[in-house]
PDB file of N, CA and C in Angstrom:
ATOM      1  N   MET A   1     -32.582  30.174 -13.972  1.00  0.00           N
ATOM      2  CA  MET A   1     -31.198  30.556 -13.840  1.00  0.00           C
ATOM      3  C   MET A   1     -30.656  30.181 -12.463  1.00  0.00           C
ATOM      4  N   LEU A   2     -31.469  30.353 -11.420  1.00  0.00           N
ATOM      5  CA  LEU A   2     -31.044  30.013 -10.071  1.00  0.00           C
ATOM      6  C   LEU A   2     -30.819  28.508  -9.932  1.00  0.00           C
ATOM      7  N   LEU A   3     -31.645  27.713 -10.582  1.00  0.00           N
ATOM      8  CA  LEU A   3     -31.510  26.262 -10.520  1.00  0.00           C
ATOM      9  C   LEU A   3     -30.200  25.799 -11.151  1.00  0.00           C
ATOM     10  N   ARG A   4     -29.813  26.415 -12.274  1.00  0.00           N
ATOM     11  CA  ARG A   4     -28.574  26.047 -12.953  1.00  0.00           C
ATOM     12  C   ARG A   4     -27.365  26.362 -12.069  1.00  0.00           C
ATOM     13  N   GLY A   5     -27.369  27.502 -11.406  1.00  0.00           N
ATOM     14  CA  GLY A   5     -26.261  27.872 -10.531  1.00  0.00           C
ATOM     15  C   GLY A   5     -26.146  26.937  -9.335  1.00  0.00           C
ATOM     16  N   THR A   6     -27.284  26.552  -8.777  1.00  0.00           N
ATOM     17  CA  THR A   6     -27.287  25.613  -7.655  1.00  0.00           C
ATOM     18  C   THR A   6     -26.771  24.249  -8.091  1.00  0.00           C
ATOM     19  N   THR A   7     -27.167  23.809  -9.281  1.00  0.00           N
ATOM     20  CA  THR A   7     -26.717  22.514  -9.797  1.00  0.00           C
ATOM     21  C   THR A   7     -25.208  22.518 -10.026  1.00  0.00           C
ATOM     22  N   VAL A   8     -24.675  23.576 -10.583  1.00  0.00           N
ATOM     23  CA  VAL A   8     -23.234  23.672 -10.827  1.00  0.00           C
ATOM     24  C   VAL A   8     -22.471  23.660  -9.505  1.00  0.00           C
ATOM     25  N   ALA A   9     -22.967  24.385  -8.514  1.00  0.00           N
ATOM     26  CA  ALA A   9     -22.303  24.409  -7.206  1.00  0.00           C
ATOM     27  C   ALA A   9     -22.340  23.041  -6.546  1.00  0.00           C
ATOM     28  N   LEU A  10     -23.467  22.359  -6.667  1.00  0.00           N
ATOM     29  CA  LEU A  10     -23.582  21.019  -6.092  1.00  0.00           C
ATOM     30  C   LEU A  10     -22.639  20.036  -6.776  1.00  0.00           C
ATOM     31  N   MET A  11     -22.528  20.105  -8.088  1.00  0.00           N
ATOM     32  CA  MET A  11     -21.617  19.223  -8.833  1.00  0.00           C
ATOM     33  C   MET A  11     -20.162  19.493  -8.441  1.00  0.00           C
ATOM     34  N   ALA A  12     -19.816  20.752  -8.236  1.00  0.00           N
ATOM     35  CA  ALA A  12     -18.453  21.090  -7.834  1.00  0.00           C
ATOM     36  C   ALA A  12     -18.145  20.528  -6.454  1.00  0.00           C
ATOM     37  N   LEU A  13     -19.083  20.619  -5.514  1.00  0.00           N
ATOM     38  CA  LEU A  13     -18.870  20.064  -4.180  1.00  0.00           C
ATOM     39  C   LEU A  13     -18.733  18.546  -4.227  1.00  0.00           C
ATOM     40  N   LEU A  14     -19.549  17.885  -5.025  1.00  0.00           N
ATOM     41  CA  LEU A  14     -19.449  16.429  -5.155  1.00  0.00           C
ATOM     42  C   LEU A  14     -18.120  16.027  -5.772  1.00  0.00           C
ATOM     43  N   GLY A  15     -17.648  16.789  -6.749  1.00  0.00           N
ATOM     44  CA  GLY A  15     -16.358  16.503  -7.368  1.00  0.00           C
ATOM     45  C   GLY A  15     -15.217  16.640  -6.384  1.00  0.00           C
ATOM     46  N   LEU A  16     -15.249  17.670  -5.541  1.00  0.00           N
ATOM     47  CA  LEU A  16     -14.208  17.849  -4.525  1.00  0.00           C
ATOM     48  C   LEU A  16     -14.251  16.748  -3.478  1.00  0.00           C
ATOM     49  N   ALA A  17     -15.445  16.306  -3.122  1.00  0.00           N
ATOM     50  CA  ALA A  17     -15.571  15.244  -2.116  1.00  0.00           C
ATOM     51  C   ALA A  17     -15.011  13.930  -2.624  1.00  0.00           C
ATOM     52  N   THR A  18     -15.227  13.618  -3.900  1.00  0.00           N
ATOM     53  CA  THR A  18     -14.697  12.356  -4.435  1.00  0.00           C
ATOM     54  C   THR A  18     -13.193  12.416  -4.608  1.00  0.00           C
ATOM     55  N   LEU A  19     -12.652  13.568  -4.929  1.00  0.00           N
ATOM     56  CA  LEU A  19     -11.195  13.686  -5.056  1.00  0.00           C
ATOM     57  C   LEU A  19     -10.513  13.532  -3.709  1.00  0.00           C
ATOM     58  N   ASP A  20     -11.145  14.027  -2.657  1.00  0.00           N
ATOM     59  CA  ASP A  20     -10.557  13.959  -1.323  1.00  0.00           C
ATOM     60  C   ASP A  20     -10.578  12.536  -0.766  1.00  0.00           C
ATOM     61  N   ALA A  21     -11.593  11.742  -1.082  1.00  0.00           N
ATOM     62  CA  ALA A  21     -11.742  10.410  -0.508  1.00  0.00           C
ATOM     63  C   ALA A  21     -10.946   9.342  -1.246  1.00  0.00           C
ATOM     64  N   ALA A  22     -10.564   9.551  -2.468  1.00  0.00           N
ATOM     65  CA  ALA A  22      -9.943   8.506  -3.282  1.00  0.00           C
ATOM     66  C   ALA A  22      -8.565   8.051  -2.783  1.00  0.00           C
ATOM     67  N   PRO A  23      -7.612   8.921  -2.431  1.00  0.00           N
ATOM     68  CA  PRO A  23      -6.269   8.428  -2.107  1.00  0.00           C
ATOM     69  C   PRO A  23      -6.176   7.646  -0.798  1.00  0.00           C
ATOM     70  N   ALA A  24      -7.136   7.765   0.100  1.00  0.00           N
ATOM     71  CA  ALA A  24      -7.032   7.120   1.404  1.00  0.00           C
ATOM     72  C   ALA A  24      -7.345   5.629   1.361  1.00  0.00           C
ATOM     73  N   ALA A  25      -7.855   5.110   0.271  1.00  0.00           N
ATOM     74  CA  ALA A  25      -8.337   3.735   0.229  1.00  0.00           C
ATOM     75  C   ALA A  25      -7.220   2.695   0.171  1.00  0.00           C
ATOM     76  N   ALA A  26      -6.156   2.922  -0.578  1.00  0.00           N
ATOM     77  CA  ALA A  26      -5.161   1.886  -0.827  1.00  0.00           C
ATOM     78  C   ALA A  26      -3.894   2.078   0.004  1.00  0.00           C
ATOM     79  N   LYS A  27      -4.008   2.592   1.206  1.00  0.00           N
ATOM     80  CA  LYS A  27      -2.833   2.891   2.010  1.00  0.00           C
ATOM     81  C   LYS A  27      -2.321   1.683   2.786  1.00  0.00           C
ATOM     82  N   GLU A  28      -3.196   0.873   3.345  1.00  0.00           N
ATOM     83  CA  GLU A  28      -2.786  -0.237   4.188  1.00  0.00           C
ATOM     84  C   GLU A  28      -2.884  -1.564   3.437  1.00  0.00           C
ATOM     85  N   GLU A  29      -2.061  -2.524   3.867  1.00  0.00           N
ATOM     86  CA  GLU A  29      -2.113  -3.871   3.309  1.00  0.00           C
ATOM     87  C   GLU A  29      -2.967  -4.735   4.235  1.00  0.00           C
ATOM     88  N   THR A  30      -3.906  -5.477   3.659  1.00  0.00           N
ATOM     89  CA  THR A  30      -4.816  -6.310   4.428  1.00  0.00           C
ATOM     90  C   THR A  30      -4.500  -7.776   4.197  1.00  0.00           C
ATOM     91  N   LYS A  31      -4.448  -8.540   5.294  1.00  0.00           N
ATOM     92  CA  LYS A  31      -4.252  -9.982   5.217  1.00  0.00           C
ATOM     93  C   LYS A  31      -5.554 -10.667   5.603  1.00  0.00           C
ATOM     94  N   SER A  32      -5.937 -11.682   4.839  1.00  0.00           N
ATOM     95  CA  SER A  32      -7.120 -12.474   5.167  1.00  0.00           C
ATOM     96  C   SER A  32      -6.683 -13.752   5.849  1.00  0.00           C
ATOM     97  N   VAL A  33      -7.295 -14.060   6.982  1.00  0.00           N
ATOM     98  CA  VAL A  33      -6.987 -15.290   7.722  1.00  0.00           C
ATOM     99  C   VAL A  33      -8.286 -16.026   8.006  1.00  0.00           C
ATOM    100  N   PHE A  34      -8.178 -17.323   8.218  1.00  0.00           N
ATOM    101  CA  PHE A  34      -9.331 -18.181   8.466  1.00  0.00           C
ATOM    102  C   PHE A  34      -9.238 -18.678   9.901  1.00  0.00           C
ATOM    103  N   VAL A  35     -10.180 -18.260  10.751  1.00  0.00           N
ATOM    104  CA  VAL A  35     -10.179 -18.596  12.174  1.00  0.00           C
ATOM    105  C   VAL A  35     -11.546 -19.144  12.558  1.00  0.00           C
ATOM    106  N   MET A  36     -11.575 -20.347  13.122  1.00  0.00           N
ATOM    107  CA  MET A  36     -12.809 -20.962  13.619  1.00  0.00           C
ATOM    108  C   MET A  36     -13.927 -20.917  12.577  1.00  0.00           C
ATOM    109  N   SER A  37     -13.645 -21.333  11.370  1.00  0.00           N
ATOM    110  CA  SER A  37     -14.603 -21.396  10.258  1.00  0.00           C
ATOM    111  C   SER A  37     -15.094 -20.031   9.802  1.00  0.00           C
ATOM    112  N   ARG A  38     -14.369 -18.982  10.092  1.00  0.00           N
ATOM    113  CA  ARG A  38     -14.750 -17.636   9.665  1.00  0.00           C
ATOM    114  C   ARG A  38     -13.538 -16.942   9.040  1.00  0.00           C
ATOM    115  N   THR A  39     -13.820 -16.037   8.109  1.00  0.00           N
ATOM    116  CA  THR A  39     -12.763 -15.274   7.452  1.00  0.00           C
ATOM    117  C   THR A  39     -12.653 -13.902   8.119  1.00  0.00           C
ATOM    118  N   TRP A  40     -11.416 -13.521   8.458  1.00  0.00           N
ATOM    119  CA  TRP A  40     -11.134 -12.234   9.075  1.00  0.00           C
ATOM    120  C   TRP A  40     -10.167 -11.460   8.194  1.00  0.00           C
ATOM    121  N   ALA A  41     -10.327 -10.148   8.129  1.00  0.00           N
ATOM    122  CA  ALA A  41      -9.398  -9.256   7.440  1.00  0.00           C
ATOM    123  C   ALA A  41      -8.650  -8.466   8.507  1.00  0.00           C
ATOM    124  N   VAL A  42      -7.318  -8.566   8.497  1.00  0.00           N
ATOM    125  CA  VAL A  42      -6.485  -7.902   9.502  1.00  0.00           C
ATOM    126  C   VAL A  42      -5.622  -6.862   8.798  1.00  0.00           C
ATOM    127  N   THR A  43      -5.661  -5.626   9.296  1.00  0.00           N
ATOM    128  CA  THR A  43      -4.954  -4.511   8.679  1.00  0.00           C
ATOM    129  C   THR A  43      -4.196  -3.734   9.744  1.00  0.00           C
ATOM    130  N   GLN A  44      -2.937  -3.377   9.442  1.00  0.00           N
ATOM    131  CA  GLN A  44      -2.174  -2.529  10.357  1.00  0.00           C
ATOM    132  C   GLN A  44      -2.607  -1.086  10.142  1.00  0.00           C
ATOM    133  N   ILE A  45      -2.985  -0.417  11.224  1.00  0.00           N
ATOM    134  CA  ILE A  45      -3.484   0.951  11.096  1.00  0.00           C
ATOM    135  C   ILE A  45      -2.565   1.985  11.730  1.00  0.00           C
ATOM    136  N   SER A  46      -1.587   1.543  12.533  1.00  0.00           N
ATOM    137  CA  SER A  46      -0.698   2.489  13.192  1.00  0.00           C
ATOM    138  C   SER A  46       0.676   1.860  13.393  1.00  0.00           C
ATOM    139  N   ASP A  47       1.729   2.678  13.291  1.00  0.00           N
ATOM    140  CA  ASP A  47       3.094   2.188  13.483  1.00  0.00           C
ATOM    141  C   ASP A  47       3.570   2.326  14.918  1.00  0.00           C
ATOM    142  N   ALA A  48       3.209   3.392  15.576  1.00  0.00           N
ATOM    143  CA  ALA A  48       3.675   3.606  16.936  1.00  0.00           C
ATOM    144  C   ALA A  48       2.514   4.064  17.804  1.00  0.00           C
ATOM    145  N   PRO A  49       1.975   3.264  18.654  1.00  0.00           N
ATOM    146  CA  PRO A  49       2.259   1.848  18.874  1.00  0.00           C
ATOM    147  C   PRO A  49       1.680   1.003  17.740  1.00  0.00           C
ATOM    148  N   VAL A  50       2.260  -0.168  17.538  1.00  0.00           N
ATOM    149  CA  VAL A  50       1.818  -1.041  16.448  1.00  0.00           C
ATOM    150  C   VAL A  50       0.402  -1.524  16.767  1.00  0.00           C
ATOM    151  N   THR A  51      -0.557  -1.069  15.960  1.00  0.00           N
ATOM    152  CA  THR A  51      -1.961  -1.366  16.196  1.00  0.00           C
ATOM    153  C   THR A  51      -2.562  -1.991  14.943  1.00  0.00           C
ATOM    154  N   PHE A  52      -3.382  -3.010  15.156  1.00  0.00           N
ATOM    155  CA  PHE A  52      -4.034  -3.700  14.052  1.00  0.00           C
ATOM    156  C   PHE A  52      -5.540  -3.651  14.222  1.00  0.00           C
ATOM    157  N   ARG A  53      -6.257  -3.731  13.075  1.00  0.00           N
ATOM    158  CA  ARG A  53      -7.710  -3.778  13.051  1.00  0.00           C
ATOM    159  C   ARG A  53      -8.123  -5.133  12.474  1.00  0.00           C
ATOM    160  N   ALA A  54      -9.047  -5.818  13.136  1.00  0.00           N
ATOM    161  CA  ALA A  54      -9.565  -7.103  12.657  1.00  0.00           C
ATOM    162  C   ALA A  54     -11.061  -6.955  12.388  1.00  0.00           C
ATOM    163  N   THR A  55     -11.465  -7.347  11.172  1.00  0.00           N
ATOM    164  CA  THR A  55     -12.859  -7.250  10.759  1.00  0.00           C
ATOM    165  C   THR A  55     -13.325  -8.616  10.274  1.00  0.00           C
ATOM    166  N   ARG A  56     -14.418  -9.104  10.819  1.00  0.00           N
ATOM    167  CA  ARG A  56     -14.932 -10.418  10.429  1.00  0.00           C
ATOM    168  C   ARG A  56     -15.844 -10.292   9.229  1.00  0.00           C
ATOM    169  N   ASP A  57     -15.703 -11.230   8.281  1.00  0.00           N
ATOM    170  CA  ASP A  57     -16.586 -11.295   7.124  1.00  0.00           C
ATOM    171  C   ASP A  57     -17.972 -11.710   7.599  1.00  0.00           C
ATOM    172  N   ASN A  58     -19.000 -11.060   7.086  1.00  0.00           N
ATOM    173  CA  ASN A  58     -20.353 -11.364   7.558  1.00  0.00           C
ATOM    174  C   ASN A  58     -20.968 -12.560   6.839  1.00  0.00           C
ATOM    175  N   ASN A  59     -20.217 -13.240   5.963  1.00  0.00           N
ATOM    176  CA  ASN A  59     -20.667 -14.454   5.266  1.00  0.00           C
ATOM    177  C   ASN A  59     -21.962 -14.189   4.503  1.00  0.00           C
ATOM    178  N   ASN A  60     -22.080 -12.969   3.967  1.00  0.00           N
ATOM    179  CA  ASN A  60     -23.271 -12.557   3.217  1.00  0.00           C
ATOM    180  C   ASN A  60     -24.556 -12.781   4.011  1.00  0.00           C
ATOM    181  N   LEU A  61     -24.460 -12.638   5.316  1.00  0.00           N
ATOM    182  CA  LEU A  61     -25.587 -12.802   6.240  1.00  0.00           C
ATOM    183  C   LEU A  61     -26.274 -14.159   6.075  1.00  0.00           C
ATOM    184  N   ASN A  62     -25.472 -15.187   5.817  1.00  0.00           N
ATOM    185  CA  ASN A  62     -25.974 -16.543   5.629  1.00  0.00           C
ATOM    186  C   ASN A  62     -26.386 -17.134   6.977  1.00  0.00           C
ATOM    187  N   PRO A  63     -27.670 -17.470   7.173  1.00  0.00           N
ATOM    188  CA  PRO A  63     -28.099 -18.031   8.455  1.00  0.00           C
ATOM    189  C   PRO A  63     -27.650 -19.476   8.647  1.00  0.00           C
ATOM    190  N   PHE A  64     -27.199 -20.130   7.590  1.00  0.00           N
ATOM    191  CA  PHE A  64     -26.773 -21.525   7.677  1.00  0.00           C
ATOM    192  C   PHE A  64     -25.253 -21.648   7.687  1.00  0.00           C
ATOM    193  N   GLY A  65     -24.579 -20.652   8.204  1.00  0.00           N
ATOM    194  CA  GLY A  65     -23.125 -20.668   8.272  1.00  0.00           C
ATOM    195  C   GLY A  65     -22.642 -21.520   9.433  1.00  0.00           C
ATOM    196  N   PRO A  66     -21.361 -21.405   9.775  1.00  0.00           N
ATOM    197  CA  PRO A  66     -20.810 -22.172  10.881  1.00  0.00           C
ATOM    198  C   PRO A  66     -21.444 -21.772  12.213  1.00  0.00           C
ATOM    199  N   PRO A  67     -21.302 -22.613  13.227  1.00  0.00           N
ATOM    200  CA  PRO A  67     -21.910 -22.302  14.526  1.00  0.00           C
ATOM    201  C   PRO A  67     -21.317 -21.033  15.138  1.00  0.00           C
ATOM    202  N   PRO A  68     -22.072 -20.364  15.997  1.00  0.00           N
ATOM    203  CA  PRO A  68     -21.590 -19.117  16.585  1.00  0.00           C
ATOM    204  C   PRO A  68     -20.398 -19.336  17.512  1.00  0.00           C
ATOM    205  N   ARG A  69     -19.519 -18.381  17.538  1.00  0.00           N
ATOM    206  CA  ARG A  69     -18.350 -18.378  18.419  1.00  0.00           C
ATOM    207  C   ARG A  69     -18.196 -16.967  18.996  1.00  0.00           C
ATOM    208  N   LEU A  70     -17.483 -16.849  20.089  1.00  0.00           N
ATOM    209  CA  LEU A  70     -17.213 -15.533  20.661  1.00  0.00           C
ATOM    210  C   LEU A  70     -16.289 -14.751  19.729  1.00  0.00           C
ATOM    211  N   ARG A  71     -16.708 -13.542  19.353  1.00  0.00           N
ATOM    212  CA  ARG A  71     -15.927 -12.749  18.398  1.00  0.00           C
ATOM    213  C   ARG A  71     -14.612 -12.258  18.973  1.00  0.00           C
ATOM    214  N   THR A  72     -14.557 -11.979  20.262  1.00  0.00           N
ATOM    215  CA  THR A  72     -13.318 -11.476  20.848  1.00  0.00           C
ATOM    216  C   THR A  72     -12.213 -12.521  20.759  1.00  0.00           C
ATOM    217  N   ILE A  73     -12.532 -13.759  21.059  1.00  0.00           N
ATOM    218  CA  ILE A  73     -11.541 -14.833  20.969  1.00  0.00           C
ATOM    219  C   ILE A  73     -11.108 -15.028  19.517  1.00  0.00           C
ATOM    220  N   GLN A  74     -12.057 -14.927  18.598  1.00  0.00           N
ATOM    221  CA  GLN A  74     -11.723 -15.047  17.181  1.00  0.00           C
ATOM    222  C   GLN A  74     -10.815 -13.901  16.734  1.00  0.00           C
ATOM    223  N   ALA A  75     -11.100 -12.687  17.186  1.00  0.00           N
ATOM    224  CA  ALA A  75     -10.300 -11.525  16.796  1.00  0.00           C
ATOM    225  C   ALA A  75      -8.877 -11.649  17.313  1.00  0.00           C
ATOM    226  N   ILE A  76      -8.710 -12.126  18.542  1.00  0.00           N
ATOM    227  CA  ILE A  76      -7.364 -12.329  19.095  1.00  0.00           C
ATOM    228  C   ILE A  76      -6.608 -13.342  18.257  1.00  0.00           C
ATOM    229  N   ALA A  77      -7.253 -14.463  17.940  1.00  0.00           N
ATOM    230  CA  ALA A  77      -6.608 -15.502  17.132  1.00  0.00           C
ATOM    231  C   ALA A  77      -6.297 -14.994  15.728  1.00  0.00           C
ATOM    232  N   ALA A  78      -7.178 -14.190  15.145  1.00  0.00           N
ATOM    233  CA  ALA A  78      -6.953 -13.673  13.794  1.00  0.00           C
ATOM    234  C   ALA A  78      -5.762 -12.730  13.750  1.00  0.00           C
ATOM    235  N   ILE A  79      -5.654 -11.829  14.714  1.00  0.00           N
ATOM    236  CA  ILE A  79      -4.530 -10.886  14.739  1.00  0.00           C
ATOM    237  C   ILE A  79      -3.227 -11.637  14.971  1.00  0.00           C
ATOM    238  N   GLN A  80      -3.231 -12.612  15.886  1.00  0.00           N
ATOM    239  CA  GLN A  80      -2.020 -13.384  16.136  1.00  0.00           C
ATOM    240  C   GLN A  80      -1.610 -14.190  14.911  1.00  0.00           C
ATOM    241  N   GLN A  81      -2.585 -14.760  14.211  1.00  0.00           N
ATOM    242  CA  GLN A  81      -2.283 -15.559  13.032  1.00  0.00           C
ATOM    243  C   GLN A  81      -1.765 -14.677  11.887  1.00  0.00           C
ATOM    244  N   ALA A  82      -2.309 -13.493  11.725  1.00  0.00           N
ATOM    245  CA  ALA A  82      -1.910 -12.616  10.633  1.00  0.00           C
ATOM    246  C   ALA A  82      -0.562 -11.955  10.880  1.00  0.00           C
ATOM    247  N   THR A  83      -0.229 -11.689  12.148  1.00  0.00           N
ATOM    248  CA  THR A  83       0.983 -10.934  12.448  1.00  0.00           C
ATOM    249  C   THR A  83       2.125 -11.784  12.964  1.00  0.00           C
ATOM    250  N   GLY A  84       1.816 -12.897  13.601  1.00  0.00           N
ATOM    251  CA  GLY A  84       2.858 -13.689  14.237  1.00  0.00           C
ATOM    252  C   GLY A  84       3.283 -13.108  15.577  1.00  0.00           C
ATOM    253  N   CYS A  85       2.581 -12.123  16.057  1.00  0.00           N
ATOM    254  CA  CYS A  85       2.892 -11.469  17.328  1.00  0.00           C
ATOM    255  C   CYS A  85       1.759 -11.727  18.316  1.00  0.00           C
ATOM    256  N   ARG A  86       2.048 -11.457  19.593  1.00  0.00           N
ATOM    257  CA  ARG A  86       1.076 -11.666  20.657  1.00  0.00           C
ATOM    258  C   ARG A  86       0.232 -10.407  20.840  1.00  0.00           C
ATOM    259  N   VAL A  87      -1.071 -10.589  21.007  1.00  0.00           N
ATOM    260  CA  VAL A  87      -1.998  -9.470  21.205  1.00  0.00           C
ATOM    261  C   VAL A  87      -1.901  -8.965  22.642  1.00  0.00           C
ATOM    262  N   VAL A  88      -1.856  -7.658  22.814  1.00  0.00           N
ATOM    263  CA  VAL A  88      -1.905  -7.036  24.140  1.00  0.00           C
ATOM    264  C   VAL A  88      -3.388  -6.877  24.476  1.00  0.00           C
ATOM    265  N   VAL A  89      -3.915  -7.826  25.241  1.00  0.00           N
ATOM    266  CA  VAL A  89      -5.362  -7.908  25.483  1.00  0.00           C
ATOM    267  C   VAL A  89      -5.925  -6.657  26.170  1.00  0.00           C
ATOM    268  N   PRO A  90      -5.257  -6.053  27.169  1.00  0.00           N
ATOM    269  CA  PRO A  90      -5.847  -4.845  27.786  1.00  0.00           C
ATOM    270  C   PRO A  90      -5.997  -3.671  26.819  1.00  0.00           C
ATOM    271  N   SER A  91      -5.276  -3.684  25.696  1.00  0.00           N
ATOM    272  CA  SER A  91      -5.387  -2.584  24.737  1.00  0.00           C
ATOM    273  C   SER A  91      -6.492  -2.814  23.715  1.00  0.00           C
ATOM    274  N   MET A  92      -7.123  -3.974  23.733  1.00  0.00           N
ATOM    275  CA  MET A  92      -8.120  -4.323  22.721  1.00  0.00           C
ATOM    276  C   MET A  92      -9.456  -3.640  23.007  1.00  0.00           C
ATOM    277  N   TYR A  93     -10.056  -3.124  21.938  1.00  0.00           N
ATOM    278  CA  TYR A  93     -11.409  -2.566  22.041  1.00  0.00           C
ATOM    279  C   TYR A  93     -12.157  -2.820  20.746  1.00  0.00           C
ATOM    280  N   GLN A  94     -13.476  -2.692  20.805  1.00  0.00           N
ATOM    281  CA  GLN A  94     -14.348  -2.937  19.669  1.00  0.00           C
ATOM    282  C   GLN A  94     -15.182  -1.695  19.413  1.00  0.00           C
ATOM    283  N   ASN A  95     -15.334  -1.323  18.133  1.00  0.00           N
ATOM    284  CA  ASN A  95     -16.191  -0.176  17.824  1.00  0.00           C
ATOM    285  C   ASN A  95     -17.617  -0.643  17.547  1.00  0.00           C
ATOM    286  N   ILE A  96     -18.491   0.282  17.275  1.00  0.00           N
ATOM    287  CA  ILE A  96     -19.900  -0.045  17.086  1.00  0.00           C
ATOM    288  C   ILE A  96     -20.144  -0.858  15.816  1.00  0.00           C
ATOM    289  N   SER A  97     -19.198  -0.852  14.874  1.00  0.00           N
ATOM    290  CA  SER A  97     -19.322  -1.616  13.633  1.00  0.00           C
ATOM    291  C   SER A  97     -18.840  -3.049  13.771  1.00  0.00           C
ATOM    292  N   GLY A  98     -18.339  -3.427  14.928  1.00  0.00           N
ATOM    293  CA  GLY A  98     -17.884  -4.789  15.147  1.00  0.00           C
ATOM    294  C   GLY A  98     -16.438  -5.019  14.762  1.00  0.00           C
ATOM    295  N   GLN A  99     -15.675  -3.968  14.541  1.00  0.00           N
ATOM    296  CA  GLN A  99     -14.254  -4.099  14.239  1.00  0.00           C
ATOM    297  C   GLN A  99     -13.471  -4.070  15.547  1.00  0.00           C
ATOM    298  N   PHE A 100     -12.437  -4.922  15.629  1.00  0.00           N
ATOM    299  CA  PHE A 100     -11.605  -4.993  16.824  1.00  0.00           C
ATOM    300  C   PHE A 100     -10.282  -4.307  16.542  1.00  0.00           C
ATOM    301  N   PHE A 101      -9.796  -3.548  17.521  1.00  0.00           N
ATOM    302  CA  PHE A 101      -8.520  -2.846  17.424  1.00  0.00           C
ATOM    303  C   PHE A 101      -7.659  -3.297  18.597  1.00  0.00           C
ATOM    304  N   SER A 102      -6.386  -3.575  18.315  1.00  0.00           N
ATOM    305  CA  SER A 102      -5.505  -4.023  19.387  1.00  0.00           C
ATOM    306  C   SER A 102      -4.058  -3.736  19.058  1.00  0.00           C
ATOM    307  N   GLN A 103      -3.269  -3.482  20.105  1.00  0.00           N
ATOM    308  CA  GLN A 103      -1.831  -3.386  19.956  1.00  0.00           C
ATOM    309  C   GLN A 103      -1.238  -4.780  20.041  1.00  0.00           C
ATOM    310  N   VAL A 104      -0.050  -4.965  19.463  1.00  0.00           N
ATOM    311  CA  VAL A 104       0.613  -6.276  19.502  1.00  0.00           C
ATOM    312  C   VAL A 104       2.010  -6.113  20.083  1.00  0.00           C
ATOM    313  N   SER A 105       2.515  -7.237  20.623  1.00  0.00           N
ATOM    314  CA  SER A 105       3.860  -7.286  21.185  1.00  0.00           C
ATOM    315  C   SER A 105       4.634  -8.375  20.445  1.00  0.00           C
ATOM    316  N   CYS A 106       5.698  -7.981  19.756  1.00  0.00           N
ATOM    317  CA  CYS A 106       6.490  -8.928  18.961  1.00  0.00           C
ATOM    318  C   CYS A 106       7.821  -9.223  19.639  1.00  0.00           C
ATOM    319  N   ASN A 107       7.807  -9.649  20.885  1.00  0.00           N
ATOM    320  CA  ASN A 107       9.042  -9.971  21.613  1.00  0.00           C
ATOM    321  C   ASN A 107       9.409 -11.413  21.464  1.00  0.00           C
TER     322      ASN A 107
END
Protein backbone atom coordinates (compact mmCIF):
# COMPACT_ATOMS: atom_id res chain seq x y z
CA MET A 1 0.00 0.00 0.00
CA LEU A 2 2.86 2.39 0.80
CA LEU A 3 4.48 1.70 -2.57
CA ARG A 4 1.27 2.58 -4.45
CA GLY A 5 0.94 5.90 -2.61
CA THR A 6 4.57 6.79 -3.32
CA THR A 7 4.13 5.92 -7.00
CA VAL A 8 1.01 8.09 -7.31
CA ALA A 9 2.77 11.02 -5.63
CA LEU A 10 5.78 10.64 -7.91
CA MET A 11 3.58 10.53 -11.03
CA ALA A 12 1.76 13.68 -9.90
CA LEU A 13 5.06 15.54 -9.40
CA LEU A 14 6.31 14.44 -12.83
CA GLY A 15 3.05 15.58 -14.41
CA LEU A 16 3.32 19.02 -12.81
CA ALA A 17 6.95 19.36 -13.90
CA THR A 18 6.13 18.62 -17.54
CA LEU A 19 3.21 21.06 -17.56
CA ASP A 20 5.42 23.82 -16.17
CA ALA A 21 8.24 23.32 -18.72
CA ALA A 22 6.15 23.06 -21.90
CA PRO A 23 5.07 26.70 -22.59
CA ALA A 24 8.57 28.19 -22.30
CA ALA A 25 9.96 26.41 -25.37
CA ALA A 26 8.34 28.28 -28.28
CA LYS A 27 8.67 31.86 -27.03
CA GLU A 28 11.62 33.17 -29.07
CA GLU A 29 12.27 33.14 -32.81
CA THR A 30 15.61 31.63 -33.84
CA LYS A 31 17.53 32.51 -36.99
CA SER A 32 20.15 30.16 -38.43
CA VAL A 33 23.18 31.78 -40.08
CA PHE A 34 26.27 30.32 -41.74
CA VAL A 35 29.56 31.87 -40.56
CA MET A 36 33.06 30.62 -41.42
CA SER A 37 31.81 27.16 -42.49
CA ARG A 38 29.77 26.73 -39.31
CA THR A 39 26.06 27.01 -38.54
CA TRP A 40 24.98 29.32 -35.71
CA ALA A 41 21.54 29.75 -34.11
CA VAL A 42 20.85 33.34 -32.99
CA THR A 43 17.91 34.10 -30.69
CA GLN A 44 16.74 37.35 -29.11
CA ILE A 45 16.40 36.79 -25.37
CA SER A 46 15.71 40.30 -24.04
CA ASP A 47 14.03 43.50 -25.27
CA ALA A 48 15.55 46.06 -22.94
CA PRO A 49 18.49 46.08 -23.43
CA VAL A 50 18.29 44.23 -26.74
CA THR A 51 20.28 41.06 -26.06
CA PHE A 52 20.90 38.08 -28.32
CA ARG A 53 22.18 34.55 -27.72
CA ALA A 54 24.39 32.79 -30.30
CA THR A 55 24.86 29.02 -30.18
CA ARG A 56 27.16 27.13 -32.54
CA ASP A 57 26.07 23.80 -34.03
CA ASN A 58 28.42 21.06 -32.88
CA ASN A 59 28.35 19.39 -36.36
CA ASN A 60 27.41 16.10 -34.67
CA LEU A 61 30.92 16.07 -33.17
CA ASN A 62 32.38 15.35 -36.61
CA PRO A 63 36.21 15.34 -36.35
CA PHE A 64 36.52 15.89 -40.11
CA GLY A 65 34.61 19.17 -40.16
CA PRO A 66 35.92 22.57 -41.23
CA PRO A 67 39.17 23.89 -39.75
CA PRO A 68 39.04 25.42 -36.26
CA ARG A 69 38.29 29.12 -35.86
CA LEU A 70 38.00 31.41 -32.85
CA ARG A 71 34.44 31.11 -31.53
CA THR A 72 34.23 34.68 -30.26
CA ILE A 73 34.88 36.13 -33.71
CA GLN A 74 32.36 33.70 -35.19
CA ALA A 75 29.74 34.65 -32.58
CA ILE A 76 30.18 38.37 -33.31
CA ALA A 77 29.80 37.75 -37.04
CA ALA A 78 26.77 35.48 -36.50
CA ILE A 79 24.90 38.02 -34.35
CA GLN A 80 25.68 40.83 -36.79
CA GLN A 81 24.59 38.73 -39.76
CA ALA A 82 21.34 37.61 -38.08
CA THR A 83 20.34 41.03 -36.75
CA GLY A 84 21.86 43.58 -39.10
CA CYS A 85 23.05 45.49 -36.04
CA ARG A 86 26.49 46.05 -34.53
CA VAL A 87 27.53 43.95 -31.51
CA VAL A 88 28.49 45.82 -28.33
CA VAL A 89 31.68 43.86 -27.66
CA PRO A 90 32.21 44.90 -23.98
CA SER A 91 28.76 43.46 -23.17
CA MET A 92 29.56 40.04 -24.67
CA TYR A 93 30.04 37.03 -22.42
CA GLN A 94 30.08 33.25 -22.76
CA ASN A 95 28.50 30.70 -20.44
CA ILE A 96 29.89 27.30 -19.54
CA SER A 97 27.82 25.66 -22.33
CA GLY A 98 29.57 27.68 -25.03
CA GLN A 99 26.67 30.04 -25.75
CA PHE A 100 27.51 33.70 -26.37
CA PHE A 101 25.32 36.55 -25.11
CA SER A 102 25.65 40.12 -26.31
CA GLN A 103 23.81 43.40 -26.57
CA VAL A 104 23.48 45.05 -30.00
CA SER A 105 23.41 48.64 -31.21
CA CYS A 106 21.15 49.38 -34.20
CA ASN A 107 22.16 53.00 -34.91
